[in-house]
mmCIF file of C-alpha atoms in Angstrom:
data_model
loop_
_atom_site.group_PDB
_atom_site.id
_atom_site.type_symbol
_atom_site.label_atom_id
_atom_site.label_comp_id
_atom_site.label_asym_id
_atom_site.label_seq_id
_atom_site.Cartn_x
_atom_site.Cartn_y
_atom_site.Cartn_z
ATOM 1 C CA MET A 1 8.072 -19.996 15.610
ATOM 2 C CA PHE A 2 11.127 -17.850 14.654
ATOM 3 C CA PHE A 3 10.849 -18.839 10.894
ATOM 4 C CA GLY A 4 7.004 -18.032 11.010
ATOM 5 C CA LYS A 5 7.868 -14.440 12.327
ATOM 6 C CA ILE A 6 10.321 -14.120 9.455
ATOM 7 C CA PHE A 7 7.813 -15.232 7.030
ATOM 8 C CA ILE A 8 5.166 -12.694 8.290
ATOM 9 C CA VAL A 9 7.609 -10.012 8.064
ATOM 10 C CA PHE A 10 8.746 -10.836 4.456
ATOM 11 C CA SER A 11 5.079 -11.206 3.467
ATOM 12 C CA LEU A 12 4.272 -7.981 4.780
ATOM 13 C CA LEU A 13 7.141 -6.256 3.026
ATOM 14 C CA ILE A 14 6.229 -7.808 -0.297
ATOM 15 C CA THR A 15 2.595 -6.694 0.263
ATOM 16 C CA PHE A 16 3.622 -3.296 1.153
ATOM 17 C CA LEU A 17 5.879 -3.014 -1.890
ATOM 18 C CA PHE A 18 3.125 -4.382 -4.222
ATOM 19 C CA LEU A 19 0.633 -1.915 -2.867
ATOM 20 C CA LEU A 20 3.193 0.831 -3.405
ATOM 21 C CA ILE A 21 3.990 -0.032 -7.101
ATOM 22 C CA LEU A 22 -0.045 -0.632 -7.498
ATOM 23 C CA PHE A 23 -0.984 2.834 -6.123
ATOM 24 C CA ALA A 24 2.046 4.549 -8.159
ATOM 25 C CA LEU A 25 0.600 2.868 -11.348
ATOM 26 C CA PHE A 26 -2.980 4.300 -10.717
ATOM 27 C CA GLY A 27 -1.725 7.727 -9.776
ATOM 28 C CA PHE A 28 -2.816 7.547 -5.980
ATOM 29 C CA ILE A 29 0.586 8.646 -4.713
ATOM 30 C CA ASP A 30 1.737 11.075 -7.355
ATOM 31 C CA GLY A 31 -0.865 12.353 -9.994
ATOM 32 C CA SER A 32 1.991 12.689 -12.468
ATOM 33 C CA TYR A 33 2.340 9.042 -13.213
ATOM 34 C CA LEU A 34 -0.924 8.620 -15.106
ATOM 35 C CA ASN A 35 -2.613 11.897 -14.849
ATOM 36 C CA TYR A 36 -5.149 11.322 -17.358
ATOM 37 C CA GLN A 37 -6.298 8.232 -15.408
ATOM 38 C CA GLY A 38 -5.850 9.603 -11.859
ATOM 39 C CA MET A 39 -9.454 8.925 -10.852
ATOM 40 C CA GLY A 40 -9.741 12.376 -9.182
ATOM 41 C CA TRP A 41 -7.332 11.615 -6.342
ATOM 42 C CA GLU A 42 -4.986 14.441 -7.323
ATOM 43 C CA GLN A 43 -7.674 16.808 -5.950
ATOM 44 C CA THR A 44 -7.598 15.240 -2.598
ATOM 45 C CA GLY A 45 -3.867 15.864 -1.943
ATOM 46 C CA LYS A 46 -2.273 12.459 -2.956
ATOM 47 C CA PRO A 47 -3.702 10.472 -0.081
ATOM 48 C CA ILE A 48 -0.638 8.613 1.339
ATOM 49 C CA LEU A 49 -2.602 8.258 4.587
ATOM 50 C CA PHE A 50 -4.921 5.871 2.542
ATOM 51 C CA LEU A 51 -1.945 3.735 1.734
ATOM 52 C CA ILE A 52 -0.701 3.814 5.374
ATOM 53 C CA PHE A 53 -4.202 2.892 6.491
ATOM 54 C CA ILE A 54 -4.365 -0.200 4.127
ATOM 55 C CA CYS A 55 -1.013 -1.344 5.222
ATOM 56 C CA PHE A 56 -2.119 -1.020 8.873
ATOM 57 C CA LEU A 57 -5.129 -3.113 8.121
ATOM 58 C CA LEU A 58 -2.928 -5.668 6.587
ATOM 59 C CA LEU A 59 -0.692 -5.710 9.581
ATOM 60 C CA LEU A 60 -3.759 -6.472 11.811
ATOM 61 C CA LEU A 61 -4.873 -9.197 9.335
ATOM 62 C CA PHE A 62 -1.567 -10.935 9.534
ATOM 63 C CA PHE A 63 -1.059 -10.649 13.162
ATOM 64 C CA TYR A 64 -4.677 -11.379 14.387
ATOM 65 C CA VAL A 65 -5.765 -14.149 11.979
#
């Protein structure tokens, strides 16, 4: 049970870092990464809340499934 919780925490951390790198590559966090390919997200004010929302959904997925 203890190792299961450690595994859940590490998988959440890895998932969060992967999403952070992915969003940074596509310009979701900062439009200066790939400004020519930012998909119009720069005009909405760099939605870090969207990233937090996705991570919250992943937390719910890991803890309730």
